[in-house]
Coordinates of C-alpha atoms and ligand atoms in Angstrom, one line a residue:
M1 CA 8.7 -0.8 -5.9
P2 CA 6.5 -4.0 -5.7
T3 CA 3.7 -3.3 -3.2
L4 CA 1.2 -5.4 -1.2
L5 CA -1.8 -3.2 -0.3
I6 CA -4.0 -4.0 2.8
C7 CA -7.4 -2.3 2.8
S8 CA -10.7 -2.3 4.6
A9 CA -13.5 0.2 4.7
T10 CA -14.8 -1.2 8.0
D11 CA -12.0 -2.3 10.2
D12 CA -8.7 -1.0 11.4
L13 CA -6.0 -3.3 10.0
S14 CA -3.0 -1.6 11.5
D15 CA -2.0 -4.6 13.7
L16 CA -2.2 -6.8 10.6
H17 CA -0.1 -4.2 8.7
V18 CA 2.7 -4.5 11.4
V19 CA 2.8 -8.3 11.1
F20 CA 2.8 -8.1 7.2
R21 CA 5.6 -5.6 7.3
E22 CA 7.7 -7.7 9.7
E23 CA 7.2 -10.9 7.7
A24 CA 7.7 -9.3 4.3
A25 CA 10.9 -7.7 5.5
R26 CA 12.1 -11.2 6.5
R27 CA 10.9 -13.1 3.5
M28 CA 10.5 -10.7 0.6
P29 CA 12.6 -7.6 1.5
A30 CA 11.9 -5.9 -1.9
L31 CA 8.2 -5.9 -1.2
Q32 CA 6.7 -2.8 0.5
V33 CA 3.5 -3.2 2.5
R34 CA 1.1 -0.3 2.5
L35 CA -2.1 0.2 4.5
W36 CA -4.8 2.0 2.6
P37 CA -5.1 5.0 2.1
D38 CA -1.3 5.3 2.2
L39 CA -0.6 4.4 -1.4
P40 CA 1.8 6.6 -3.4
D41 CA 1.5 4.7 -6.7
P42 CA -1.4 2.3 -7.4
D43 CA 0.5 0.9 -10.4
D44 CA 3.1 -0.7 -8.1
V45 CA 0.5 -2.9 -6.3
E46 CA 1.2 -6.5 -7.0
A47 CA -1.1 -8.0 -4.4
V48 CA -4.1 -6.7 -2.4
A49 CA -5.4 -8.2 0.8
G50 CA -8.8 -7.0 1.8
W51 CA -11.7 -7.1 4.3
Y52 CA -14.7 -5.2 3.0
P53 CA -12.4 -3.1 0.8
P54 CA -13.2 0.6 0.2
A55 CA -15.3 1.2 -2.9
G56 CA -13.2 1.6 -6.1
V57 CA -9.8 0.8 -4.6
I58 CA -9.2 -2.7 -6.0
E59 CA -10.9 -1.8 -9.3
R60 CA -8.2 0.8 -10.1
L61 CA -5.2 -1.4 -9.5
S62 CA -3.9 -2.2 -12.9
N63 CA -0.9 -4.5 -12.2
L64 CA -2.3 -7.0 -9.8
R65 CA -1.1 -10.6 -9.5
L66 CA -3.1 -11.6 -6.5
I67 CA -6.3 -10.6 -4.7
S68 CA -6.8 -12.2 -1.3
S69 CA -9.5 -12.0 1.4
I70 CA -7.9 -11.9 4.8
A71 CA -10.7 -14.2 6.0
A72 CA -12.4 -17.4 5.1
G73 CA -15.2 -15.7 3.2
V74 CA -14.8 -13.8 0.0
D75 CA -18.3 -12.3 -0.4
H76 CA -16.9 -8.8 0.7
V77 CA -14.3 -8.7 -2.1
L78 CA -16.0 -10.6 -4.9
D79 CA -17.6 -7.6 -6.6
A80 CA -14.4 -5.6 -6.6
A81 CA -12.5 -8.6 -8.0
R82 CA -14.7 -8.7 -11.0
A83 CA -12.6 -5.8 -12.4
H84 CA -9.7 -8.3 -12.7
P85 CA -11.2 -11.6 -14.0
D86 CA -7.9 -13.2 -14.7
V87 CA -6.3 -12.5 -11.3
P88 CA -6.5 -15.3 -8.8
L89 CA -8.9 -14.6 -5.9
C90 CA -7.9 -16.5 -2.7
R91 CA -9.1 -16.9 0.8
I92 CA -7.7 -18.2 4.1
V93 CA -8.2 -21.9 5.0
D94 CA -6.7 -22.8 8.3
P95 CA -7.1 -25.8 10.6
A96 CA -6.9 -23.6 13.7
L97 CA -9.7 -21.4 12.3
A98 CA -11.8 -24.5 11.8
A99 CA -11.0 -25.7 15.4
G100 CA -12.0 -22.2 16.7
M101 CA -15.3 -22.4 14.9
A102 CA -15.9 -25.9 16.2
E103 CA -15.4 -24.6 19.8
Y104 CA -17.9 -21.9 19.3
V105 CA -20.5 -24.1 17.7
L106 CA -20.0 -26.9 20.3
W107 CA -20.6 -24.3 23.0
A108 CA -23.9 -23.2 21.3
V109 CA -25.0 -26.8 20.8
L110 CA -24.3 -27.6 24.4
Y111 CA -26.2 -24.4 25.4
Y112 CA -29.4 -25.9 23.9
H113 CA -28.6 -29.6 24.4
R114 CA -28.1 -29.1 28.2
A115 CA -31.0 -26.6 28.3
L116 CA -28.9 -23.7 29.6
D117 CA -31.3 -21.4 27.7
Q118 CA -34.1 -22.6 29.9
A119 CA -32.0 -22.4 33.1
L120 CA -31.0 -18.8 32.3
Q121 CA -34.6 -17.8 31.7
Q122 CA -35.6 -19.5 35.0
Q123 CA -32.8 -17.6 36.8
V124 CA -34.4 -14.3 35.7
Q125 CA -37.6 -15.4 37.5
R126 CA -35.7 -17.1 40.4
V127 CA -37.3 -20.4 39.5
W128 CA -35.6 -23.6 40.7
K129 CA -36.6 -26.4 38.2
I130 CA -34.3 -29.0 36.7
P131 CA -34.8 -29.0 32.9
S132 CA -35.1 -32.5 31.4
Q133 CA -31.7 -33.8 30.1
K134 CA -31.0 -36.4 27.4
P135 CA -27.9 -38.2 26.0
A136 CA -26.0 -36.5 23.2
H137 CA -27.1 -39.0 20.5
Q138 CA -30.7 -37.8 21.1
T139 CA -29.8 -34.3 20.0
H140 CA -29.6 -34.0 16.2
V141 CA -27.4 -31.2 14.8
G142 CA -27.9 -30.3 11.1
L143 CA -25.0 -28.4 9.4
M144 CA -25.7 -26.1 6.5
G145 CA -22.4 -26.1 4.7
L146 CA -19.9 -29.0 4.7
G147 CA -16.8 -27.1 3.6
A148 CA -13.6 -26.4 5.4
L149 CA -15.5 -25.4 8.6
G150 CA -18.6 -27.6 8.4
S151 CA -16.8 -30.8 7.6
H152 CA -14.4 -30.4 10.6
L153 CA -17.3 -29.5 12.8
A154 CA -19.2 -32.6 11.8
G155 CA -16.3 -34.7 13.1
V156 CA -16.1 -32.8 16.4
L157 CA -19.8 -33.1 17.0
R158 CA -19.8 -36.8 16.1
G159 CA -16.9 -37.2 18.5
Q160 CA -19.1 -35.8 21.3
G161 CA -21.8 -38.3 20.5
F162 CA -24.3 -36.0 18.7
T163 CA -26.4 -37.2 15.8
V164 CA -25.2 -35.1 12.8
S165 CA -26.5 -34.5 9.3
G166 CA -25.3 -32.0 6.7
W167 CA -26.4 -30.1 3.6
S168 CA -24.2 -28.9 0.8
R169 CA -24.3 -27.9 -2.8
S170 CA -22.6 -31.1 -4.1
A171 CA -22.7 -34.6 -2.6
H172 CA -20.4 -35.4 0.3
H173 CA -19.6 -38.6 2.1
I174 CA -18.7 -38.1 5.8
E175 CA -18.5 -41.2 8.1
G176 CA -21.4 -41.4 10.4
V177 CA -23.1 -38.3 9.0
R178 CA -26.3 -38.3 6.9
T179 CA -25.7 -35.9 4.0
Y180 CA -28.0 -34.1 1.7
A181 CA -27.1 -32.1 -1.5
G182 CA -28.7 -29.4 -3.5
D183 CA -31.8 -27.2 -3.3
D184 CA -34.2 -30.1 -3.8
A185 CA -32.9 -31.8 -0.6
L186 CA -33.1 -28.8 1.7
H187 CA -36.5 -29.4 3.1
A188 CA -35.8 -33.1 3.8
F189 CA -32.6 -32.0 5.5
L190 CA -34.3 -29.5 7.7
Q191 CA -37.0 -31.8 9.1
A192 CA -35.0 -33.7 11.7
P193 CA -32.4 -31.5 13.4
D194 CA -33.0 -30.0 16.9
I195 CA -30.3 -27.5 16.1
V196 CA -29.5 -26.1 12.7
V197 CA -26.1 -24.5 12.2
C198 CA -25.4 -22.2 9.3
L199 CA -21.8 -22.3 7.9
L200 CA -22.6 -21.3 4.4
P201 CA -20.8 -18.7 2.3
L202 CA -22.7 -15.7 1.2
T203 CA -23.6 -16.0 -2.5
D204 CA -26.6 -15.1 -4.7
A205 CA -28.0 -18.6 -4.0
T206 CA -27.7 -18.3 -0.2
R207 CA -28.6 -14.6 0.4
K208 CA -31.8 -14.5 2.6
L209 CA -31.9 -18.3 2.7
L210 CA -32.5 -18.2 6.4
G211 CA -36.1 -16.9 6.1
R212 CA -39.7 -17.9 6.4
D213 CA -39.5 -21.1 4.3
V214 CA -36.5 -22.5 6.1
F215 CA -37.9 -21.7 9.5
A216 CA -41.2 -23.3 8.6
A217 CA -39.5 -26.5 7.4
M218 CA -37.5 -26.7 10.7
K219 CA -38.8 -29.0 13.4
P220 CA -41.0 -27.2 15.9
G221 CA -38.9 -26.3 18.9
A222 CA -35.6 -26.4 16.9
A223 CA -32.9 -23.8 17.4
L224 CA -30.7 -21.9 15.0
V225 CA -27.0 -21.2 15.3
H226 CA -25.8 -18.8 12.7
C227 CA -22.2 -18.2 11.9
G228 CA -22.3 -17.6 8.1
R229 CA -23.0 -14.1 7.1
G230 CA -25.6 -11.6 8.3
E231 CA -27.2 -11.3 4.8
H232 CA -28.2 -15.0 5.0
L233 CA -30.8 -14.1 7.6
V234 CA -34.1 -12.4 7.2
E235 CA -34.3 -10.9 10.7
E236 CA -38.1 -10.2 10.7
D237 CA -38.8 -13.8 9.7
L238 CA -36.6 -15.1 12.5
L239 CA -38.3 -12.8 15.1
M240 CA -41.7 -14.1 13.8
A241 CA -40.7 -17.7 14.1
L242 CA -39.5 -17.1 17.6
D243 CA -42.5 -15.1 18.7
R244 CA -44.9 -17.7 17.3
Q245 CA -43.0 -20.2 19.5
H246 CA -42.1 -22.3 16.4
L247 CA -38.4 -21.9 17.1
R248 CA -36.8 -22.4 20.5
G249 CA -34.1 -19.8 20.1
A250 CA -31.1 -18.5 18.1
V251 CA -27.4 -17.9 18.7
L252 CA -26.4 -15.3 16.2
D253 CA -22.7 -14.3 15.5
V254 CA -23.1 -12.4 12.2
F255 CA -25.5 -9.6 11.1
A256 CA -26.4 -7.7 8.0
Q257 CA -25.2 -4.6 9.8
E258 CA -22.1 -4.9 11.9
P259 CA -21.8 -3.6 14.6
L260 CA -25.4 -4.5 15.3
P261 CA -27.2 -1.2 15.9
A262 CA -28.2 -0.6 19.5
S263 CA -31.9 -0.2 18.3
N264 CA -32.0 -3.7 16.8
A265 CA -34.7 -5.9 18.4
L266 CA -32.4 -8.9 18.4
W267 CA -30.3 -7.4 21.3
S268 CA -33.1 -7.6 23.7
H269 CA -35.0 -10.7 22.6
P270 CA -35.1 -13.2 25.5
R271 CA -34.4 -16.2 23.3
V272 CA -31.6 -14.7 21.1
V273 CA -27.9 -14.7 22.0
V274 CA -26.0 -12.1 20.2
T275 CA -22.2 -12.4 19.8
P276 CA -20.0 -9.8 17.9
H277 CA -18.8 -11.8 14.9
M278 CA -16.3 -13.6 17.1
A279 CA -16.9 -17.3 16.3
S280 CA -13.5 -17.8 14.8
S281 CA -10.7 -16.1 12.9
A282 CA -7.2 -17.0 11.7
Q283 CA -4.2 -15.6 13.6
P284 CA -2.5 -12.7 11.9
S285 CA 0.7 -14.8 11.4
V286 CA -1.4 -17.4 9.5
I287 CA -3.1 -14.8 7.3
V288 CA 0.1 -13.1 6.4
G289 CA 2.0 -16.4 5.9
Q290 CA -0.7 -17.7 3.5
I291 CA -0.9 -14.5 1.5
L292 CA 2.9 -14.1 1.1
D293 CA 3.2 -17.8 0.2
N294 CA 0.6 -17.3 -2.5
L295 CA 2.4 -14.2 -3.9
Q296 CA 5.7 -16.2 -4.0
R297 CA 3.9 -19.1 -5.7
L298 CA 2.5 -16.8 -8.3
R299 CA 5.8 -15.2 -8.9
R300 CA 7.3 -18.6 -9.6
G301 CA 4.5 -19.4 -12.0
E302 CA 2.8 -21.9 -9.7
A303 CA -0.9 -22.0 -8.9
A304 CA -2.1 -20.1 -5.8
L305 CA -3.6 -22.1 -2.9
H306 CA -7.1 -21.7 -1.7
E307 CA -8.3 -20.0 -4.9
V308 CA -12.0 -19.3 -5.0
D309 CA -14.2 -20.5 -7.9
R310 CA -15.6 -17.1 -9.0
S311 CA -18.5 -18.8 -10.9
R312 CA -19.7 -20.4 -7.7
G313 CA -19.0 -17.3 -5.6
Y314 CA -17.1 -19.1 -2.9
Ligands
NDP1 P1 -16.2 -23.5 2.2 O1 -16.2 -22.7 0.9 O2 -15.1 -24.4 2.5 O3 -17.6 -24.3 2.3 C1 -18.8 -23.8 2.0 C2 -19.8 -24.9 2.1 O4 -21.1 -24.4 1.8 C3 -19.6 -26.1 1.1 O5 -19.9 -27.3 1.7 C4 -20.6 -25.8 0.0 O6 -21.0 -26.9 -0.7 C5 -21.7 -25.2 0.8 N1 -22.6 -24.3 -0.1 C6 -22.2 -23.2 -0.8 N2 -23.3 -22.8 -1.5 C7 -24.3 -23.6 -1.3 C8 -25.6 -23.7 -1.7 N3 -26.2 -22.8 -2.6 N4 -26.4 -24.7 -1.2 C9 -25.9 -25.7 -0.4 N5 -24.6 -25.6 0.1 C10 -23.9 -24.6 -0.3 O7 -16.3 -22.3 3.3 P2 -15.8 -22.4 4.8 O8 -16.4 -23.6 5.4 O9 -14.4 -22.1 4.9 O10 -16.6 -21.1 5.4 C11 -18.0 -21.0 5.3 C12 -18.4 -19.5 5.7 O11 -18.3 -19.4 7.1 C13 -17.6 -18.4 5.2 O12 -17.9 -18.1 3.8 C14 -18.0 -17.3 6.1 O13 -19.1 -16.6 5.6 C15 -18.3 -18.0 7.4 N6 -17.3 -17.7 8.4 C16 -17.7 -17.1 9.6 C17 -16.9 -16.8 10.6 C18 -17.3 -16.2 11.9 O14 -16.5 -15.9 12.7 N7 -18.6 -16.1 12.1 C19 -15.5 -17.2 10.5 C20 -15.1 -17.9 9.3 C21 -16.0 -18.1 8.3 P3 -20.0 -27.8 -1.6 O15 -19.2 -28.5 -0.5 O16 -20.9 -28.7 -2.3 O17 -19.2 -26.9 -2.4
OXD2 C1 -14.4 -15.1 7.8 C2 -15.0 -14.4 8.9 O1 -15.0 -15.1 6.7 O2 -14.3 -14.0 9.8 O3 -13.3 -15.6 8.0 O4 -16.2 -14.2 8.9

């Protein structure tokens, strides 16, 4: 029986499984939906939907038509997908996910722009002192990544009056936003922003990018908001840049090890805000809808939507 397999080595996807089963029963009644490790016959699997899939599971499926991440990023599934070079590898692209990310980043930008970091530090010491305030256009936000999330965010921040610039791999034109492209432009991009926001995908080119060189190129007193992937960040280099007072602070949503271990120094750093990979995610109904749509498209011989370019890694 044609099967869609859901799998994760890290997260409990039972709730998503329920939504998948209900929606498949309505739209594709002949499709059974299984949650790993409940899989009687791997040869039946036509589509796999994963989040950090368990080692070796996707590799051994021999009749796949579709591999999909259940999220925006595909870094966690890219290696396993190499076993099936001709099978489309897709991801979730959703305006509501982009809107959620824009809310999170806007909050983080306001946290620094309105000097709430300073007010909270003063509260610990019972100090009453009004931090200096400035209009939005005097705060410059630099976006690393101008894709589905970064380009939407650029518009939201512009709408709030902030000065916005952005850096991407290829050239982009966004009204009112100064854009930079490619490795050679990175240092020029980093010089002006008061707040640098990372919304890059994790690839060989971006792993450990948020390290000593990038922090040194950032303006003294700038802050980092990191929502990409934990492996972008060299934690020791960030701690050094903070402790040398070169950087003002960091809001971090993603970590190389999640959950962030209790012993990690980031938890207790006075100028670091830790959030548990909560910046944004698509609703289960959207994830399920896009994956079933893609399976139906592929069955009809049409191209899948939101397919990843494997050679770029995102
Ligand atoms: P997209 O693929 O749409 O956009 C990626 C952007 O990064 C593009 O602008 C791309 O450039 C740029 N980029 C990629 N590689 C490089 C490079 N080497 N140098 C410069 N720019 C580069 O991704 P999304 O916007 O949908 O998502 C981005 C990431 O956000 C995800 O991969 C995921 O890791 C993270 N994320 C985190 C969430 C959270 O809750 N914390 C939630 C959702 C996503 P170009 O436009 O030229 O191709
Ligand atoms: C994603 C994420 O990639 O949640 O969508 O990090």
